[in-house]
Amino acid sequence: MRILDTKFMRGFIKMADDGFQQGWHERNGGNLTYRLKPEEVDEIKPRLGEGNGWTPVGASVPGLAGEYFLVTGSGKYFRNIIVDPEACLAIIELDDKGENYRLRWGLVEGGVPTSELPTHLMNHEVKKRVTDGKHRVIYHAHTTNIIALTFILPLKDEVFTRELWEAATECPVVFPQGVGVVKWMVPGGRDIAVETSRLMEQYDVAIWAHHGMFCSGENFDLTFGLLHTVEKSAEILIKIYSVVPGKLQTITADNFRDVGEAFHVTLPEKFLFEKPDCEIGQRT
Ligand code: 13P
Ligand code: ZN
């Protein structure tokens, strides 16, 4: 089958374009990776190139040895993916140690995989393990309102989770495990990859202070939908705090317990701390 006609490729391109349309991918901002299923690799194998030598990943991911990934290219613009996927995207193969990759398709005008490859692959490795192989998509976007929130809220998992949950009733159902927050760090390297993948052990969402967000999911719809929901909630919070210093009323800890019961989701008690009535001073 032609690589560009495969379902996973069409889903990947649509998701990238949806993200661009939302305004989350200025210039080359953001990156997206997908771990191919064995049958998808078989389907396209006759059309893959030989590979042009191995390049270090910049991290060690033995749990992903031999796997294939569809990834965005470093410096490539999300807005161009839909018109020229072969120039903007790559299919890479990992070696039998999970330490090096080689290019098997794409980047026809030159280039390398996203500079956030260490974070993507370390996240994939964690998620493959903790979800029994179900999660296949890692998505990084420069989501405007989440970035804005990282300037006004304490950079704590508990605070971000509780604030995001309070902003929209569906949130605790969509991300019941909550969200993790990484303090400001230099992007593109192994250190930030280690911090982010540590959070991915328990969360599907990791916020990078003053930078953006990473989400993990089973497929393109669920991963996009998760990031979209978190960002929408952040937008509501930014609107609230643009108008008043604190909320007049909100969803309470007991309300969340009722939501958890009604929707059969377990909400960790560490996010359901008691807060005095709705004042900005309580956002600690
Ligand atoms: P890349 O173009 O290398 O993917 O980098 C974009 C980005 O968002 C870095 O965090
Ligand atoms: Zn980024």
PDB file of C-alpha atoms and ligand atoms in Angstrom:
ATOM      1  CA  MET A   1       0.000   0.000   0.000  1.00  0.00           C
ATOM      2  CA  ARG A   2       1.171   3.537  -0.757  1.00  0.00           C
ATOM      3  CA  ILE A   3       2.511   4.986   2.483  1.00  0.00           C
ATOM      4  CA  LEU A   4       0.561   8.231   2.083  1.00  0.00           C
ATOM      5  CA  ASP A   5      -2.697   6.269   1.688  1.00  0.00           C
ATOM      6  CA  THR A   6      -2.423   4.320   4.932  1.00  0.00           C
ATOM      7  CA  LYS A   7      -4.961   5.031   7.627  1.00  0.00           C
ATOM      8  CA  PHE A   8      -2.323   5.888  10.247  1.00  0.00           C
ATOM      9  CA  MET A   9      -0.659   8.396   7.907  1.00  0.00           C
ATOM     10  CA  ARG A  10      -3.971  10.075   7.067  1.00  0.00           C
ATOM     11  CA  GLY A  11      -4.887  10.221  10.757  1.00  0.00           C
ATOM     12  CA  PHE A  12      -1.487  11.684  11.660  1.00  0.00           C
ATOM     13  CA  ILE A  13      -1.707  14.388   8.972  1.00  0.00           C
ATOM     14  CA  LYS A  14      -5.258  15.324   9.946  1.00  0.00           C
ATOM     15  CA  MET A  15      -4.296  15.623  13.602  1.00  0.00           C
ATOM     16  CA  ALA A  16      -1.293  17.816  12.769  1.00  0.00           C
ATOM     17  CA  ASP A  17      -3.457  20.081  10.657  1.00  0.00           C
ATOM     18  CA  ASP A  18      -6.176  20.238  13.303  1.00  0.00           C
ATOM     19  CA  GLY A  19      -3.520  21.407  15.767  1.00  0.00           C
ATOM     20  CA  PHE A  20      -2.274  24.045  13.357  1.00  0.00           C
ATOM     21  CA  GLN A  21      -5.848  25.304  12.802  1.00  0.00           C
ATOM     22  CA  GLN A  22      -6.204  25.693  16.577  1.00  0.00           C
ATOM     23  CA  GLY A  23      -3.216  28.054  16.651  1.00  0.00           C
ATOM     24  CA  TRP A  24      -0.917  25.771  18.645  1.00  0.00           C
ATOM     25  CA  HIS A  25       1.856  25.496  16.032  1.00  0.00           C
ATOM     26  CA  GLU A  26       3.396  28.826  15.175  1.00  0.00           C
ATOM     27  CA  ARG A  27       6.422  28.410  12.905  1.00  0.00           C
ATOM     28  CA  ASN A  28       7.922  24.952  13.685  1.00  0.00           C
ATOM     29  CA  GLY A  29       6.402  24.853  17.177  1.00  0.00           C
ATOM     30  CA  GLY A  30       5.268  21.460  18.451  1.00  0.00           C
ATOM     31  CA  ASN A  31       5.897  17.888  17.359  1.00  0.00           C
ATOM     32  CA  LEU A  32       3.975  14.637  16.968  1.00  0.00           C
ATOM     33  CA  THR A  33       5.035  10.980  16.998  1.00  0.00           C
ATOM     34  CA  TYR A  34       3.183   7.706  16.411  1.00  0.00           C
ATOM     35  CA  ARG A  35       4.380   4.172  17.264  1.00  0.00           C
ATOM     36  CA  LEU A  36       3.407   1.920  14.348  1.00  0.00           C
ATOM     37  CA  LYS A  37       1.613  -1.397  14.869  1.00  0.00           C
ATOM     38  CA  PRO A  38       3.433  -4.508  13.546  1.00  0.00           C
ATOM     39  CA  GLU A  39       0.784  -4.988  10.838  1.00  0.00           C
ATOM     40  CA  GLU A  40       1.197  -1.368   9.743  1.00  0.00           C
ATOM     41  CA  VAL A  41       4.957  -1.903   9.408  1.00  0.00           C
ATOM     42  CA  ASP A  42       4.338  -5.060   7.334  1.00  0.00           C
ATOM     43  CA  GLU A  43       1.917  -3.181   5.113  1.00  0.00           C
ATOM     44  CA  ILE A  44       4.452  -0.499   4.135  1.00  0.00           C
ATOM     45  CA  LYS A  45       7.733  -2.430   4.347  1.00  0.00           C
ATOM     46  CA  PRO A  46       8.116  -2.940   0.567  1.00  0.00           C
ATOM     47  CA  ARG A  47       7.983   0.854   0.135  1.00  0.00           C
ATOM     48  CA  LEU A  48      10.509   1.789   2.841  1.00  0.00           C
ATOM     49  CA  GLY A  49      14.042   2.873   1.966  1.00  0.00           C
ATOM     50  CA  GLU A  50      17.115   0.943   3.072  1.00  0.00           C
ATOM     51  CA  GLY A  51      18.067   3.404   5.786  1.00  0.00           C
ATOM     52  CA  ASN A  52      21.148   5.571   5.645  1.00  0.00           C
ATOM     53  CA  GLY A  53      23.125   4.577   8.717  1.00  0.00           C
ATOM     54  CA  TRP A  54      22.345   4.828  12.398  1.00  0.00           C
ATOM     55  CA  THR A  55      22.152   8.054  14.413  1.00  0.00           C
ATOM     56  CA  PRO A  56      22.041   8.266  18.237  1.00  0.00           C
ATOM     57  CA  VAL A  57      18.583   9.018  19.656  1.00  0.00           C
ATOM     58  CA  GLY A  58      20.069  10.980  22.550  1.00  0.00           C
ATOM     59  CA  ALA A  59      18.439   8.650  25.082  1.00  0.00           C
ATOM     60  CA  SER A  60      18.304   4.929  25.703  1.00  0.00           C
ATOM     61  CA  VAL A  61      14.896   3.296  25.162  1.00  0.00           C
ATOM     62  CA  PRO A  62      15.463  -0.472  25.179  1.00  0.00           C
ATOM     63  CA  GLY A  63      11.727  -1.020  25.673  1.00  0.00           C
ATOM     64  CA  LEU A  64      11.214   0.268  22.131  1.00  0.00           C
ATOM     65  CA  ALA A  65      13.999  -1.710  20.408  1.00  0.00           C
ATOM     66  CA  GLY A  66      13.188  -2.472  16.770  1.00  0.00           C
ATOM     67  CA  GLU A  67      10.018  -0.350  16.704  1.00  0.00           C
ATOM     68  CA  TYR A  68       9.018   2.044  13.910  1.00  0.00           C
ATOM     69  CA  PHE A  69       7.754   5.589  14.439  1.00  0.00           C
ATOM     70  CA  LEU A  70       6.139   8.217  12.258  1.00  0.00           C
ATOM     71  CA  VAL A  71       7.532  11.559  13.461  1.00  0.00           C
ATOM     72  CA  THR A  72       7.525  15.237  12.538  1.00  0.00           C
ATOM     73  CA  GLY A  73      10.817  16.693  11.308  1.00  0.00           C
ATOM     74  CA  SER A  74      12.830  19.203  13.275  1.00  0.00           C
ATOM     75  CA  GLY A  75      12.266  22.745  12.044  1.00  0.00           C
ATOM     76  CA  LYS A  76       9.363  21.674   9.816  1.00  0.00           C
ATOM     77  CA  TYR A  77       6.202  23.746   9.993  1.00  0.00           C
ATOM     78  CA  PHE A  78       2.941  22.032  11.000  1.00  0.00           C
ATOM     79  CA  ARG A  79       1.114  24.242   8.478  1.00  0.00           C
ATOM     80  CA  ASN A  80       3.045  22.572   5.653  1.00  0.00           C
ATOM     81  CA  ILE A  81       2.441  18.957   6.701  1.00  0.00           C
ATOM     82  CA  ILE A  82      -0.890  18.684   4.900  1.00  0.00           C
ATOM     83  CA  VAL A  83       0.536  19.966   1.598  1.00  0.00           C
ATOM     84  CA  ASP A  84       3.947  18.249   1.682  1.00  0.00           C
ATOM     85  CA  PRO A  85       4.014  15.349   4.151  1.00  0.00           C
ATOM     86  CA  GLU A  86       7.020  13.664   2.509  1.00  0.00           C
ATOM     87  CA  ALA A  87       9.157  16.735   3.189  1.00  0.00           C
ATOM     88  CA  CYS A  88       7.885  17.365   6.730  1.00  0.00           C
ATOM     89  CA  LEU A  89       7.555  13.861   8.183  1.00  0.00           C
ATOM     90  CA  ALA A  90       9.758  10.807   8.654  1.00  0.00           C
ATOM     91  CA  ILE A  91       9.385   7.118   9.425  1.00  0.00           C
ATOM     92  CA  ILE A  92      12.272   5.987  11.605  1.00  0.00           C
ATOM     93  CA  GLU A  93      13.326   2.551  12.830  1.00  0.00           C
ATOM     94  CA  LEU A  94      15.066   1.976  16.173  1.00  0.00           C
ATOM     95  CA  ASP A  95      17.984  -0.449  16.497  1.00  0.00           C
ATOM     96  CA  ASP A  96      17.981  -3.560  18.659  1.00  0.00           C
ATOM     97  CA  LYS A  97      19.224  -1.617  21.702  1.00  0.00           C
ATOM     98  CA  GLY A  98      16.836   1.330  21.371  1.00  0.00           C
ATOM     99  CA  GLU A  99      19.776   3.719  21.233  1.00  0.00           C
ATOM    100  CA  ASN A 100      20.013   4.644  17.557  1.00  0.00           C
ATOM    101  CA  TYR A 101      17.539   5.351  14.780  1.00  0.00           C
ATOM    102  CA  ARG A 102      17.672   5.304  11.016  1.00  0.00           C
ATOM    103  CA  LEU A 103      15.484   7.083   8.486  1.00  0.00           C
ATOM    104  CA  ARG A 104      13.387   4.701   6.380  1.00  0.00           C
ATOM    105  CA  TRP A 105      11.001   7.173   4.696  1.00  0.00           C
ATOM    106  CA  GLY A 106      10.337  10.916   4.332  1.00  0.00           C
ATOM    107  CA  LEU A 107      12.296  14.147   4.889  1.00  0.00           C
ATOM    108  CA  VAL A 108      12.880  14.139   1.136  1.00  0.00           C
ATOM    109  CA  GLU A 109      14.341  17.637   1.190  1.00  0.00           C
ATOM    110  CA  GLY A 110      16.686  16.753   4.064  1.00  0.00           C
ATOM    111  CA  GLY A 111      16.431  17.196   7.794  1.00  0.00           C
ATOM    112  CA  VAL A 112      16.264  15.164  10.978  1.00  0.00           C
ATOM    113  CA  PRO A 113      13.476  14.021  13.336  1.00  0.00           C
ATOM    114  CA  THR A 114      12.109  16.478  15.887  1.00  0.00           C
ATOM    115  CA  SER A 115      14.588  17.837  18.420  1.00  0.00           C
ATOM    116  CA  GLU A 116      12.218  16.531  21.107  1.00  0.00           C
ATOM    117  CA  LEU A 117      12.814  12.921  19.995  1.00  0.00           C
ATOM    118  CA  PRO A 118      14.363  11.987  23.395  1.00  0.00           C
ATOM    119  CA  THR A 119      11.218  13.162  25.235  1.00  0.00           C
ATOM    120  CA  HIS A 120       8.875  11.531  22.727  1.00  0.00           C
ATOM    121  CA  LEU A 121      10.667   8.183  22.823  1.00  0.00           C
ATOM    122  CA  MET A 122      11.121   8.128  26.592  1.00  0.00           C
ATOM    123  CA  ASN A 123       7.416   8.928  26.953  1.00  0.00           C
ATOM    124  CA  HIS A 124       6.534   6.170  24.463  1.00  0.00           C
ATOM    125  CA  GLU A 125       8.677   3.714  26.395  1.00  0.00           C
ATOM    126  CA  VAL A 126       6.952   4.510  29.698  1.00  0.00           C
ATOM    127  CA  LYS A 127       3.479   4.499  28.166  1.00  0.00           C
ATOM    128  CA  LYS A 128       4.036   1.237  26.290  1.00  0.00           C
ATOM    129  CA  ARG A 129       4.929  -0.349  29.633  1.00  0.00           C
ATOM    130  CA  VAL A 130       2.224   1.157  31.841  1.00  0.00           C
ATOM    131  CA  THR A 131      -0.640   0.795  29.332  1.00  0.00           C
ATOM    132  CA  ASP A 132       0.256  -2.703  28.139  1.00  0.00           C
ATOM    133  CA  GLY A 133       1.153  -1.346  24.733  1.00  0.00           C
ATOM    134  CA  LYS A 134      -2.122   0.545  24.216  1.00  0.00           C
ATOM    135  CA  HIS A 135      -0.749   4.098  23.982  1.00  0.00           C
ATOM    136  CA  ARG A 136       0.816   4.912  20.609  1.00  0.00           C
ATOM    137  CA  VAL A 137       0.618   8.704  20.232  1.00  0.00           C
ATOM    138  CA  ILE A 138       2.710  11.422  21.889  1.00  0.00           C
ATOM    139  CA  TYR A 139       1.805  15.023  21.048  1.00  0.00           C
ATOM    140  CA  HIS A 140       3.571  18.262  21.958  1.00  0.00           C
ATOM    141  CA  ALA A 141       1.887  21.608  21.252  1.00  0.00           C
ATOM    142  CA  HIS A 142       2.482  25.243  22.169  1.00  0.00           C
ATOM    143  CA  THR A 143      -0.950  25.750  23.687  1.00  0.00           C
ATOM    144  CA  THR A 144      -1.418  29.453  24.367  1.00  0.00           C
ATOM    145  CA  ASN A 145      -3.581  29.371  27.482  1.00  0.00           C
ATOM    146  CA  ILE A 146      -1.724  26.588  29.273  1.00  0.00           C
ATOM    147  CA  ILE A 147       1.495  28.515  28.673  1.00  0.00           C
ATOM    148  CA  ALA A 148      -0.122  31.675  30.080  1.00  0.00           C
ATOM    149  CA  LEU A 149      -1.283  29.777  33.178  1.00  0.00           C
ATOM    150  CA  THR A 150       2.292  28.709  33.950  1.00  0.00           C
ATOM    151  CA  PHE A 151       3.066  32.374  34.666  1.00  0.00           C
ATOM    152  CA  ILE A 152       0.279  32.856  37.203  1.00  0.00           C
ATOM    153  CA  LEU A 153      -0.200  29.554  39.030  1.00  0.00           C
ATOM    154  CA  PRO A 154       2.285  27.753  41.299  1.00  0.00           C
ATOM    155  CA  LEU A 155       4.030  25.052  39.249  1.00  0.00           C
ATOM    156  CA  LYS A 156       2.550  22.158  41.209  1.00  0.00           C
ATOM    157  CA  ASP A 157       0.659  19.134  39.890  1.00  0.00           C
ATOM    158  CA  GLU A 158      -2.017  19.521  42.573  1.00  0.00           C
ATOM    159  CA  VAL A 159      -2.707  23.177  41.800  1.00  0.00           C
ATOM    160  CA  PHE A 160      -2.834  22.783  38.021  1.00  0.00           C
ATOM    161  CA  THR A 161      -4.994  19.669  38.204  1.00  0.00           C
ATOM    162  CA  ARG A 162      -7.473  21.208  40.603  1.00  0.00           C
ATOM    163  CA  GLU A 163      -7.712  24.492  38.690  1.00  0.00           C
ATOM    164  CA  LEU A 164      -8.158  22.730  35.331  1.00  0.00           C
ATOM    165  CA  TRP A 165     -10.775  20.374  36.768  1.00  0.00           C
ATOM    166  CA  GLU A 166     -12.687  23.292  38.285  1.00  0.00           C
ATOM    167  CA  ALA A 167     -12.871  25.147  34.974  1.00  0.00           C
ATOM    168  CA  ALA A 168     -15.042  22.581  33.182  1.00  0.00           C
ATOM    169  CA  THR A 169     -17.148  19.765  34.606  1.00  0.00           C
ATOM    170  CA  GLU A 170     -16.007  17.213  31.986  1.00  0.00           C
ATOM    171  CA  CYS A 171     -12.333  17.607  32.928  1.00  0.00           C
ATOM    172  CA  PRO A 172     -12.073  15.130  35.837  1.00  0.00           C
ATOM    173  CA  VAL A 173     -13.761  12.550  33.597  1.00  0.00           C
ATOM    174  CA  VAL A 174     -11.409  13.204  30.654  1.00  0.00           C
ATOM    175  CA  PHE A 175      -8.193  13.273  32.706  1.00  0.00           C
ATOM    176  CA  PRO A 176      -9.004  11.644  36.066  1.00  0.00           C
ATOM    177  CA  GLN A 177      -5.321  11.008  36.874  1.00  0.00           C
ATOM    178  CA  GLY A 178      -4.665  14.774  36.722  1.00  0.00           C
ATOM    179  CA  VAL A 179      -1.773  16.605  35.084  1.00  0.00           C
ATOM    180  CA  GLY A 180       1.925  16.863  35.883  1.00  0.00           C
ATOM    181  CA  VAL A 181       4.017  20.025  35.678  1.00  0.00           C
ATOM    182  CA  VAL A 182       7.673  20.329  34.682  1.00  0.00           C
ATOM    183  CA  LYS A 183       9.393  23.503  35.893  1.00  0.00           C
ATOM    184  CA  TRP A 184      11.145  25.562  33.219  1.00  0.00           C
ATOM    185  CA  MET A 185      13.970  23.561  31.642  1.00  0.00           C
ATOM    186  CA  VAL A 186      16.050  23.731  28.480  1.00  0.00           C
ATOM    187  CA  PRO A 187      14.040  21.893  25.803  1.00  0.00           C
ATOM    188  CA  GLY A 188      15.341  19.348  23.317  1.00  0.00           C
ATOM    189  CA  GLY A 189      17.587  17.266  25.548  1.00  0.00           C
ATOM    190  CA  ARG A 190      17.735  14.231  27.750  1.00  0.00           C
ATOM    191  CA  ASP A 191      17.217  16.033  31.093  1.00  0.00           C
ATOM    192  CA  ILE A 192      13.773  17.374  30.219  1.00  0.00           C
ATOM    193  CA  ALA A 193      12.971  13.972  28.682  1.00  0.00           C
ATOM    194  CA  VAL A 194      13.760  12.253  31.996  1.00  0.00           C
ATOM    195  CA  GLU A 195      11.577  14.683  33.989  1.00  0.00           C
ATOM    196  CA  THR A 196       8.678  14.410  31.536  1.00  0.00           C
ATOM    197  CA  SER A 197       8.747  10.630  31.243  1.00  0.00           C
ATOM    198  CA  ARG A 198       8.829  10.394  35.048  1.00  0.00           C
ATOM    199  CA  LEU A 199       5.492  12.268  35.106  1.00  0.00           C
ATOM    200  CA  MET A 200       4.129  10.049  32.327  1.00  0.00           C
ATOM    201  CA  GLU A 201       4.337   7.103  34.745  1.00  0.00           C
ATOM    202  CA  GLN A 202       1.189   8.484  36.381  1.00  0.00           C
ATOM    203  CA  TYR A 203      -0.272  11.152  34.076  1.00  0.00           C
ATOM    204  CA  ASP A 204      -1.254  11.367  30.399  1.00  0.00           C
ATOM    205  CA  VAL A 205      -0.586  15.125  30.432  1.00  0.00           C
ATOM    206  CA  ALA A 206       2.688  16.901  31.209  1.00  0.00           C
ATOM    207  CA  ILE A 207       2.819  20.691  31.166  1.00  0.00           C
ATOM    208  CA  TRP A 208       6.130  22.359  30.369  1.00  0.00           C
ATOM    209  CA  ALA A 209       6.343  25.700  32.179  1.00  0.00           C
ATOM    210  CA  HIS A 210       6.461  28.681  29.791  1.00  0.00           C
ATOM    211  CA  HIS A 211       6.575  26.323  26.799  1.00  0.00           C
ATOM    212  CA  GLY A 212       3.560  24.076  26.190  1.00  0.00           C
ATOM    213  CA  MET A 213       2.162  20.643  26.813  1.00  0.00           C
ATOM    214  CA  PHE A 214       2.758  16.932  26.111  1.00  0.00           C
ATOM    215  CA  CYS A 215      -0.098  14.433  25.899  1.00  0.00           C
ATOM    216  CA  SER A 216      -0.135  10.672  25.466  1.00  0.00           C
ATOM    217  CA  GLY A 217      -2.962   8.511  24.162  1.00  0.00           C
ATOM    218  CA  GLU A 218      -4.108   5.352  22.428  1.00  0.00           C
ATOM    219  CA  ASN A 219      -4.961   6.953  19.102  1.00  0.00           C
ATOM    220  CA  PHE A 220      -5.067  10.299  17.320  1.00  0.00           C
ATOM    221  CA  ASP A 221      -8.609  11.206  18.404  1.00  0.00           C
ATOM    222  CA  LEU A 222      -8.076  10.478  22.089  1.00  0.00           C
ATOM    223  CA  THR A 223      -4.714  12.245  22.238  1.00  0.00           C
ATOM    224  CA  PHE A 224      -5.891  15.315  20.341  1.00  0.00           C
ATOM    225  CA  GLY A 225      -9.114  15.377  22.356  1.00  0.00           C
ATOM    226  CA  LEU A 226      -7.195  15.238  25.619  1.00  0.00           C
ATOM    227  CA  LEU A 227      -4.880  18.098  24.737  1.00  0.00           C
ATOM    228  CA  HIS A 228      -7.823  20.091  23.338  1.00  0.00           C
ATOM    229  CA  THR A 229      -9.835  19.605  26.543  1.00  0.00           C
ATOM    230  CA  VAL A 230      -6.956  20.674  28.811  1.00  0.00           C
ATOM    231  CA  GLU A 231      -6.273  23.740  26.670  1.00  0.00           C
ATOM    232  CA  LYS A 232      -9.969  24.708  26.577  1.00  0.00           C
ATOM    233  CA  SER A 233     -10.078  24.521  30.353  1.00  0.00           C
ATOM    234  CA  ALA A 234      -6.964  26.698  30.562  1.00  0.00           C
ATOM    235  CA  GLU A 235      -8.658  29.221  28.264  1.00  0.00           C
ATOM    236  CA  ILE A 236     -11.640  29.417  30.619  1.00  0.00           C
ATOM    237  CA  LEU A 237      -9.285  29.982  33.575  1.00  0.00           C
ATOM    238  CA  ILE A 238      -7.421  32.741  31.744  1.00  0.00           C
ATOM    239  CA  LYS A 239     -10.758  34.415  30.966  1.00  0.00           C
ATOM    240  CA  ILE A 240     -11.816  34.137  34.633  1.00  0.00           C
ATOM    241  CA  TYR A 241      -8.556  35.557  35.985  1.00  0.00           C
ATOM    242  CA  SER A 242      -8.586  38.302  33.353  1.00  0.00           C
ATOM    243  CA  VAL A 243     -11.850  39.556  34.812  1.00  0.00           C
ATOM    244  CA  VAL A 244     -11.684  38.934  38.561  1.00  0.00           C
ATOM    245  CA  PRO A 245      -8.923  38.090  41.014  1.00  0.00           C
ATOM    246  CA  GLY A 246     -10.807  35.047  42.362  1.00  0.00           C
ATOM    247  CA  LYS A 247     -13.856  32.910  41.622  1.00  0.00           C
ATOM    248  CA  LEU A 248     -17.165  33.718  43.255  1.00  0.00           C
ATOM    249  CA  GLN A 249     -18.207  30.047  43.148  1.00  0.00           C
ATOM    250  CA  THR A 250     -16.738  26.881  41.786  1.00  0.00           C
ATOM    251  CA  ILE A 251     -16.945  23.074  41.721  1.00  0.00           C
ATOM    252  CA  THR A 252     -16.078  21.825  45.221  1.00  0.00           C
ATOM    253  CA  ALA A 253     -14.091  18.814  46.398  1.00  0.00           C
ATOM    254  CA  ASP A 254     -17.348  17.059  47.315  1.00  0.00           C
ATOM    255  CA  ASN A 255     -18.808  17.889  43.906  1.00  0.00           C
ATOM    256  CA  PHE A 256     -15.793  16.130  42.338  1.00  0.00           C
ATOM    257  CA  ARG A 257     -16.375  13.094  44.549  1.00  0.00           C
ATOM    258  CA  ASP A 258     -19.962  12.999  43.243  1.00  0.00           C
ATOM    259  CA  VAL A 259     -18.743  13.274  39.630  1.00  0.00           C
ATOM    260  CA  GLY A 260     -16.265  10.456  40.262  1.00  0.00           C
ATOM    261  CA  GLU A 261     -19.048   8.234  41.564  1.00  0.00           C
ATOM    262  CA  ALA A 262     -21.494   9.085  38.776  1.00  0.00           C
ATOM    263  CA  PHE A 263     -18.950   8.540  35.991  1.00  0.00           C
ATOM    264  CA  HIS A 264     -17.115   5.632  37.616  1.00  0.00           C
ATOM    265  CA  VAL A 265     -13.729   7.328  37.689  1.00  0.00           C
ATOM    266  CA  THR A 266     -11.310   7.315  40.589  1.00  0.00           C
ATOM    267  CA  LEU A 267     -10.123  10.810  41.424  1.00  0.00           C
ATOM    268  CA  PRO A 268      -6.993  10.806  43.627  1.00  0.00           C
ATOM    269  CA  GLU A 269      -7.679  12.425  47.008  1.00  0.00           C
ATOM    270  CA  LYS A 270      -4.460  14.467  46.736  1.00  0.00           C
ATOM    271  CA  PHE A 271      -6.337  16.713  44.282  1.00  0.00           C
ATOM    272  CA  LEU A 272      -9.421  17.030  46.474  1.00  0.00           C
ATOM    273  CA  PHE A 273      -7.930  19.147  49.260  1.00  0.00           C
ATOM    274  CA  GLU A 274     -10.189  21.561  51.095  1.00  0.00           C
ATOM    275  CA  LYS A 275      -9.954  25.206  50.071  1.00  0.00           C
ATOM    276  CA  PRO A 276     -11.427  28.219  51.863  1.00  0.00           C
ATOM    277  CA  ASP A 277     -14.023  30.053  49.766  1.00  0.00           C
ATOM    278  CA  CYS A 278     -12.816  30.916  46.300  1.00  0.00           C
ATOM    279  CA  GLU A 279     -10.130  33.515  46.808  1.00  0.00           C
ATOM    280  CA  ILE A 280      -7.068  33.918  44.680  1.00  0.00           C
ATOM    281  CA  GLY A 281      -4.943  33.589  47.816  1.00  0.00           C
ATOM    282  CA  GLN A 282      -5.907  29.927  47.991  1.00  0.00           C
ATOM    283  CA  ARG A 283      -4.182  29.068  44.737  1.00  0.00           C
ATOM    284  CA  THR A 284      -1.114  27.629  46.416  1.00  0.00           C
TER     285      THR A 284
HETATM  286  P1  13P B   1      11.200  20.751  16.444  1.00  0.00           P
HETATM  287  O1  13P B   1      10.964  21.629  15.218  1.00  0.00           O
HETATM  288  O2  13P B   1      12.639  20.293  16.522  1.00  0.00           O
HETATM  289  O3  13P B   1      10.207  19.647  16.524  1.00  0.00           O
HETATM  290  O4  13P B   1      11.027  21.683  17.732  1.00  0.00           O
HETATM  291  C1  13P B   1       9.833  22.361  17.958  1.00  0.00           C
HETATM  292  C2  13P B   1       9.515  22.475  19.408  1.00  0.00           C
HETATM  293  O5  13P B   1       8.383  22.698  19.747  1.00  0.00           O
HETATM  294  C3  13P B   1      10.602  22.299  20.406  1.00  0.00           C
HETATM  295  O6  13P B   1      10.083  22.171  21.694  1.00  0.00           O
HETATM  296 ZN    ZN B   2       8.072  23.037  21.877  1.00  0.00          ZN
END
